[in-house]
Coordinates of C-alpha atoms and ligand atoms in Angstrom, one line a residue:
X6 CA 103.4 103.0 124.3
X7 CA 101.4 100.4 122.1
X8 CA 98.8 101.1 119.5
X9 CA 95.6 101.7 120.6
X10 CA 92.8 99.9 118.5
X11 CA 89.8 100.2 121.2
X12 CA 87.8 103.1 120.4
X13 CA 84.9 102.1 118.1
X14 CA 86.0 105.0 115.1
X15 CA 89.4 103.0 114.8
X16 CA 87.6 99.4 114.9
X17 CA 85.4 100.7 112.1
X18 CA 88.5 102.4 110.1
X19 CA 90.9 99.2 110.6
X20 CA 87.9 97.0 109.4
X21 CA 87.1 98.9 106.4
X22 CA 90.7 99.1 105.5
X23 CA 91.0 94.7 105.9
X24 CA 88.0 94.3 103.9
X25 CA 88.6 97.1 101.5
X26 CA 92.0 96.2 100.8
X27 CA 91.1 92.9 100.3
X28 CA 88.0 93.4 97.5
X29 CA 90.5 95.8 95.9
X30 CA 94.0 92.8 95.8
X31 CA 90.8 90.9 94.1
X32 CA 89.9 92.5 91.7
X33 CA 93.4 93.9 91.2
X34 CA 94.6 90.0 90.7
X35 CA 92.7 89.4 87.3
X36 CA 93.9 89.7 83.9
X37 CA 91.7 92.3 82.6
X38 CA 90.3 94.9 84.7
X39 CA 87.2 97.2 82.9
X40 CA 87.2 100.3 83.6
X41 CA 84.7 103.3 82.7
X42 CA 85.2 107.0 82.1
X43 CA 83.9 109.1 84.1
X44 CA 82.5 112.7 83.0
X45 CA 85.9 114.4 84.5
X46 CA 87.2 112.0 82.8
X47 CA 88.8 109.9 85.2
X48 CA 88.6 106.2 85.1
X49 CA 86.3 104.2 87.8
X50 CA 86.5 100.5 88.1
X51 CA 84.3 97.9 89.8
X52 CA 86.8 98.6 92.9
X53 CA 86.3 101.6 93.4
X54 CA 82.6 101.1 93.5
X55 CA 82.8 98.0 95.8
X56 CA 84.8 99.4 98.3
X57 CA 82.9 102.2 98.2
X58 CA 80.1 100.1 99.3
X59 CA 81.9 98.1 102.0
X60 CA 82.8 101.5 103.2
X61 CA 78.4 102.2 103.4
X62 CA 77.7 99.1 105.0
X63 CA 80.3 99.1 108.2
X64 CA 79.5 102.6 108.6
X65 CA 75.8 101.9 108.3
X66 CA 76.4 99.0 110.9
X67 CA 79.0 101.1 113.4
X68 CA 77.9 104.4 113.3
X69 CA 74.4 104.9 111.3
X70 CA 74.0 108.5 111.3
X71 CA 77.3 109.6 110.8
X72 CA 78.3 111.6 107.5
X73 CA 80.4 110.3 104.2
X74 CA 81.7 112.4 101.8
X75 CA 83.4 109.8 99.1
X76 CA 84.3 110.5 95.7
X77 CA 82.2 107.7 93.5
X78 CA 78.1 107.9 93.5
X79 CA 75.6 105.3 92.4
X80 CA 74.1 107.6 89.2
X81 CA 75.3 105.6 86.2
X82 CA 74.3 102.2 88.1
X83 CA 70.4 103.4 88.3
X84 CA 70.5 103.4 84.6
X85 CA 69.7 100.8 82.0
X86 CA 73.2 100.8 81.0
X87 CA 74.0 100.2 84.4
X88 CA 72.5 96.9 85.0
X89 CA 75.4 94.9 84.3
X90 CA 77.8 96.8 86.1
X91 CA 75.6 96.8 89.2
X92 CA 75.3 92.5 89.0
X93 CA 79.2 92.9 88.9
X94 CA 79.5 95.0 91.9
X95 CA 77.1 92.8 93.7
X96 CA 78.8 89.4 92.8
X97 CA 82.4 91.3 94.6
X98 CA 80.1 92.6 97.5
X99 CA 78.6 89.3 98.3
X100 CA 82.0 87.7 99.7
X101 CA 81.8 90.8 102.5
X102 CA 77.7 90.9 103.2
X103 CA 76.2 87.3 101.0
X104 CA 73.0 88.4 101.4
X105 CA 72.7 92.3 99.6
X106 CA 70.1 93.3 97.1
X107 CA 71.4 95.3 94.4
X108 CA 69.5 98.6 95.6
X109 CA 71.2 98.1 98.7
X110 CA 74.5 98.1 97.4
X111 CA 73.3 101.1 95.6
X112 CA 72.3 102.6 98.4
X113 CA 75.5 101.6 100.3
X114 CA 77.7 103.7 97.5
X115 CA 75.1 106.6 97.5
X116 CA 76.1 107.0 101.9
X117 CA 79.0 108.8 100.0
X118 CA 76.8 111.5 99.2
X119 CA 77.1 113.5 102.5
X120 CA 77.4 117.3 102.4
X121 CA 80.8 117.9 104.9
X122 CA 79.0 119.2 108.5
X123 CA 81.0 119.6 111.5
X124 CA 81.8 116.1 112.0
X125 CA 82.1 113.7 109.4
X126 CA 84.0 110.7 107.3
X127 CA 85.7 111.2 104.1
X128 CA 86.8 108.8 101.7
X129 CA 88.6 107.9 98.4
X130 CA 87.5 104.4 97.7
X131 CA 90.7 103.6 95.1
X132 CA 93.1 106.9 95.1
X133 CA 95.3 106.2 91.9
X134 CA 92.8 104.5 90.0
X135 CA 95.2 105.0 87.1
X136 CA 98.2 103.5 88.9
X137 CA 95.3 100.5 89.9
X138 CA 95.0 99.7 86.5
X139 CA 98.4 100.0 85.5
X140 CA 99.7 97.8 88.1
X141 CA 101.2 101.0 89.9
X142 CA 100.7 102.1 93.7
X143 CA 97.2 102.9 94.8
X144 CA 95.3 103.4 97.9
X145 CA 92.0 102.6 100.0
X146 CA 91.8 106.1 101.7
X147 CA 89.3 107.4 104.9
X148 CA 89.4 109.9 107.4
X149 CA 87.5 111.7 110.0
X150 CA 87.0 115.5 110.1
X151 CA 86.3 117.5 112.9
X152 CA 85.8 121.1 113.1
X153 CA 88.2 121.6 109.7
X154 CA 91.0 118.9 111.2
X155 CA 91.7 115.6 110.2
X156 CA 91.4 113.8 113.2
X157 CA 91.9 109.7 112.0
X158 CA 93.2 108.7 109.4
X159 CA 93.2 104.7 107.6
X160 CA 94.8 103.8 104.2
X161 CA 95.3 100.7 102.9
X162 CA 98.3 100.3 100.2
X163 CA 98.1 96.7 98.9
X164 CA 100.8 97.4 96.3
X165 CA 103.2 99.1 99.0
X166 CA 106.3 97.7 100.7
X167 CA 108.0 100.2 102.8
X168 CA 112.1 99.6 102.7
X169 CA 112.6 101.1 106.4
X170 CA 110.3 97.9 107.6
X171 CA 110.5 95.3 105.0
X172 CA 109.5 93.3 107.5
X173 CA 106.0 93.7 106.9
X174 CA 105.9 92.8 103.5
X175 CA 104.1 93.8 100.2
X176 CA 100.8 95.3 101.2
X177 CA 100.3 97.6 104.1
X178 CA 98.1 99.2 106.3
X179 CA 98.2 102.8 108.0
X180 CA 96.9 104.1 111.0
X181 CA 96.7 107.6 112.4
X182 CA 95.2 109.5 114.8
X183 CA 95.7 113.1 116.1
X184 CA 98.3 113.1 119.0
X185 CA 98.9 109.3 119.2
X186 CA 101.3 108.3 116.3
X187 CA 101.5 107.1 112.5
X188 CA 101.4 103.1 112.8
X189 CA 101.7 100.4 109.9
X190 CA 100.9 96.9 110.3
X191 CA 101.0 94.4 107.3
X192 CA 97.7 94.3 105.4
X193 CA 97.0 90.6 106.7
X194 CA 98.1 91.2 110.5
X195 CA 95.8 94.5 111.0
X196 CA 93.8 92.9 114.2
X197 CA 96.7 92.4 116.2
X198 CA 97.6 95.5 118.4
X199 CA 101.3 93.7 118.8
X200 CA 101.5 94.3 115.0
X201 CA 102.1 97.4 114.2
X202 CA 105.5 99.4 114.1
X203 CA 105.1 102.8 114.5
X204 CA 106.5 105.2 111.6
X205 CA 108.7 108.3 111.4
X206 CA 109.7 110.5 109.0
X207 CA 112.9 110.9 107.8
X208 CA 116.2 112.7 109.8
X209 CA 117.3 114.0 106.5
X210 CA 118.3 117.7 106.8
X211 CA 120.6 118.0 103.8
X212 CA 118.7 119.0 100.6
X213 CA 120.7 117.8 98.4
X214 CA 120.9 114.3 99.6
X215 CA 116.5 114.6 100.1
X216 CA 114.7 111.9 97.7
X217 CA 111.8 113.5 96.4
X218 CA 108.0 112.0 95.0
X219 CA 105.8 113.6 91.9
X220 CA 102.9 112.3 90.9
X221 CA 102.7 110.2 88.1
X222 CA 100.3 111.5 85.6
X223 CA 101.6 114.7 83.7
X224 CA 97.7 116.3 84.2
X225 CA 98.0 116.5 87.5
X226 CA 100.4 119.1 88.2
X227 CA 102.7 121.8 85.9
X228 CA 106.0 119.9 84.8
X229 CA 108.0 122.5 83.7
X230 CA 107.2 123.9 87.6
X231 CA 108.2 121.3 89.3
X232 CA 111.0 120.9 87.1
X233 CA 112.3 124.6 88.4
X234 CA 111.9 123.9 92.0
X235 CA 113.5 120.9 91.9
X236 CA 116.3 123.0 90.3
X237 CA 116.5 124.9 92.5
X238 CA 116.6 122.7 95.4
X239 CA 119.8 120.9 93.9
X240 CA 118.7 117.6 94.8
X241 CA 121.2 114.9 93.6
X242 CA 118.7 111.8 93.0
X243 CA 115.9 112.0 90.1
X244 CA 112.3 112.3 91.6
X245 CA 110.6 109.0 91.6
X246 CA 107.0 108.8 89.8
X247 CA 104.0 107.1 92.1
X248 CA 100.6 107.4 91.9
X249 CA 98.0 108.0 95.0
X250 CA 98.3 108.8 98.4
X251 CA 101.4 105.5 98.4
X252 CA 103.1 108.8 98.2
X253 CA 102.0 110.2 101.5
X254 CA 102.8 106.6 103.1
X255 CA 106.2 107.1 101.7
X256 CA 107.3 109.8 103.5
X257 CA 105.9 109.1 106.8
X258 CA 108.0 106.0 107.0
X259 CA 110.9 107.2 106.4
X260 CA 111.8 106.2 102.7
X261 CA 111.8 109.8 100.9
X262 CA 111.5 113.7 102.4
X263 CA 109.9 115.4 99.9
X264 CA 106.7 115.7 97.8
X265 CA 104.8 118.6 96.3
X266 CA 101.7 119.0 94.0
X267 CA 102.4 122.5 91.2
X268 CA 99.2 123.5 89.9
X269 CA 98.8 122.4 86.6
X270 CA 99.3 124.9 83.7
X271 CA 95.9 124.7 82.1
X272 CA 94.3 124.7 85.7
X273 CA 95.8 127.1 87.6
X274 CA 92.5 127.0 89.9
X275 CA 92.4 123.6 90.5
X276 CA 91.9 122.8 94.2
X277 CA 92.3 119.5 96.0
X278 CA 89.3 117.5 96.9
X279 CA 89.6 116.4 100.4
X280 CA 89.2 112.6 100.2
X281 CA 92.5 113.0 97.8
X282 CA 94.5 114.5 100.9
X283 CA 93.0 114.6 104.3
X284 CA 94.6 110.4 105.3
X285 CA 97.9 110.8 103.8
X286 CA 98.1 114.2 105.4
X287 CA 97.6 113.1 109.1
X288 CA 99.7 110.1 108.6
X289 CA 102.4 112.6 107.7
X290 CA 102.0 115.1 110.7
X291 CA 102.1 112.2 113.2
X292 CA 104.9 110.9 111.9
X293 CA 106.4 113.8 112.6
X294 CA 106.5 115.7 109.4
X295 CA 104.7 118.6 108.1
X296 CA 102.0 119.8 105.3
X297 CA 101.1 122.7 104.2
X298 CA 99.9 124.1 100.6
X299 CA 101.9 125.9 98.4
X300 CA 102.2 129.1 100.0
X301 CA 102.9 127.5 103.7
X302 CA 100.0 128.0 104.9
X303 CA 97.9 125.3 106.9
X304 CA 95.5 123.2 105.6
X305 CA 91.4 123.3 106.1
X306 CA 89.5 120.5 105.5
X307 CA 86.5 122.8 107.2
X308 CA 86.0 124.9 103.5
X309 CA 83.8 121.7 101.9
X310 CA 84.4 119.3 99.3
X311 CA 87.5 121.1 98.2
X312 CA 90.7 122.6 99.9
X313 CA 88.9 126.1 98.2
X314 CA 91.7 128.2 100.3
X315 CA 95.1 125.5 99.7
X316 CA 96.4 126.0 96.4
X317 CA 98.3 122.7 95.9
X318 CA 100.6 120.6 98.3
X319 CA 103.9 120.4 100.1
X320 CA 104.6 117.5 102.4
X321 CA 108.0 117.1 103.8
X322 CA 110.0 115.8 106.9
X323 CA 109.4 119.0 108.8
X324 CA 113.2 119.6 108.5
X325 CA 113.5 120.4 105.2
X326 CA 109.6 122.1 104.6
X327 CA 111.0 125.9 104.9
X328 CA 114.0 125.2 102.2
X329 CA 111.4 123.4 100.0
X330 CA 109.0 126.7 100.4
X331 CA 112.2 129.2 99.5
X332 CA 112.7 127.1 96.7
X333 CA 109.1 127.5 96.0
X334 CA 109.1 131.2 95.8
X335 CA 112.3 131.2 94.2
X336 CA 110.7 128.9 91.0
X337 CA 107.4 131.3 90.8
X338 CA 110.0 134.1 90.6
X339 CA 110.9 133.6 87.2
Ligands
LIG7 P1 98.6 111.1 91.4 O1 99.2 111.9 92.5 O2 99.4 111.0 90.2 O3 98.2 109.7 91.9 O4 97.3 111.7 90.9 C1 96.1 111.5 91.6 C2 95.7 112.8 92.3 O5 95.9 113.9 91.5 C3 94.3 112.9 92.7 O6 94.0 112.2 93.8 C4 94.2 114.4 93.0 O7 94.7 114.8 94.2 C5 95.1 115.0 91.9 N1 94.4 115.6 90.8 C6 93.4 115.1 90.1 N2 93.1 116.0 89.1 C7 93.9 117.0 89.1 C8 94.1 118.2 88.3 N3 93.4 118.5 87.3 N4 95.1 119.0 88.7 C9 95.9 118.7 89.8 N5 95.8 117.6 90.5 C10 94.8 116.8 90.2
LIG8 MG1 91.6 110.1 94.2

């Protein structure tokens, strides 16, 4: 069985992901890219704002009422200060929709605003802004949730080639939906139903021989942690570093088994949002793998903004998922 790319949710996803890849290879492509910092103190770049607002304006045009909860808003662009910025945007925007005021790009980003409600779209505009900037993996990230369950899920990875299906080249796209697969298609060919391959995770069952993912920036997760679990695993190979959801990708074709998310030492409390997690998760599970927080348990997108009752993140190949929770335990032990 092919790809299905009828329904109008996926012709919406698959063209947000074409024209928000291609806004983000843009801006990616210059010399300099400016970033600001945001009061968490994250970086935000013209990208992320941009696709932000590509994301607004299909979904304004496909489905108008629907719901967006996306990680950037429009606040520091109402602002004096913001001026500039906001002609920048625009001048990026105006390849996708030439004729956009600047209030309604504004507006456009501000869609992102939605409270989560039984049905609705979630979306990281550039997940791994830091790896974005620093020529690292990143990701174009939206899903749909329904009733607490991810139930579509669209990343683009522009930096990504995938070794199982080099075939497709630098720059991918991902589709999932619930019950009918995990499919990648190179970022220029995402039309085309006849191409996409669909993705599997890894047969690996030995743990030893497992390849396993951490995330690049030291903040977001307790070293010394993941140092212990990887211990205690026995894994042969080093973990390799990536930032963004490139990660999730990763292991749903095939190319690693393992990647979790420690809480961080000086945040023990810190949750996930669920723009960070709910695509990458989906593609997982249809590719036959599994995710689950720390503890094992389920995820549930249905608890708002954040996963409030996940603490962190285990993805695997399903085969190796109860070792890597053992080894868990094991770690927290001492
Ligand atoms: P990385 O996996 O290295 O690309 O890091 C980006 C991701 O880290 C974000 O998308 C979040 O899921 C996660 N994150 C951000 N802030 C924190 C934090 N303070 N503690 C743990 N994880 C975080
Ligand atoms: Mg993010």
């Amino acid at each position: 069985m092919g790809i299905n790319l009828k329904s109008p949710e996926t012709q919406f996803a698959i063209e947000f992901i074409r024209n928000g890849s291609e806004l983000a290879r843009r801006i990616h492509a210059e010399t300099s890219i400016r970033s600001r910092v945001k009061p968490d103190h994250s970086p935000v770049t013209f990208a992320d704002m941009g696709v932000q607002a590509i994301a607004g304006a299909l979904l304004e045009q496909h489905f108008p009422g629907a719901v967006l909860v996306a990680e950037e808003d429009a606040e520091f662009l109402k602002a004096p200060e913001g001026v500039e910025d906001l002609e920048k945007i625009s001048s990026y925007v105006h390849s996708f929709f030439p004729h956009a005021k600047p209030g309604e790009i504004r507006r456009w980003i501000d869609r992102g605003q939605g409270k989560p409600a039984g049905s609705f779209w979630t979306l990281d505009p550039i997940d791994g802004t830091k790896g974005f900037l620093r020529g690292g993996q990143y990701a174009i990230a939206l899903a749909f949730i329904h009733n607490g369950k991810v139930e579509l899920a669209a990343l683009g990875c522009p930096e990504l080639e995938l070794q199982g299906h080099k075939g497709l080249g630098k720059g991918v796209g991902i589709f999932a939906a619930r019950g009918q697969g995990c499919w990648a298609a190179s970022l220029d060919g995402l039309k085309e139903s006849q191409s996409w391959v669909r993705l599997g995770v890894s047969r690996c069952r030995e743990v030893r021989q497992a390849r396993i993912l951490d995330s690049f920036d030291p903040g977001h997760k307790s070293t010394e942690k993941s140092r212990l679990i990887r211990e205690a695993l026995g894994t042969l190979e080093d973990p390799v570093s990536m930032d963004s959801m490139a990660k999730h990708v990763v292991i749903a074709s095939g190319d690693a088994e393992i990647f979790f998310r420690t809480l961080p030492q000086k945040e023990p409390g810190h949750r996930e949002k669920i723009w960070d997690v709910a695509a990458g998760a989906l593609a997982i599970e249809e590719a036959g793998g599994r995710v689950t927080d720390l503890e094992g348990r389920k995820l549930d997108f249905g608890a708002g903004v954040t996963l409030a009752r996940n603490p962190g993140f285990l993805a695997t190949n399903g085969f190796l998922h109860e070792t890597v929770l053992e080894a868990l335990r094991q770690a927290t032990r001492v």
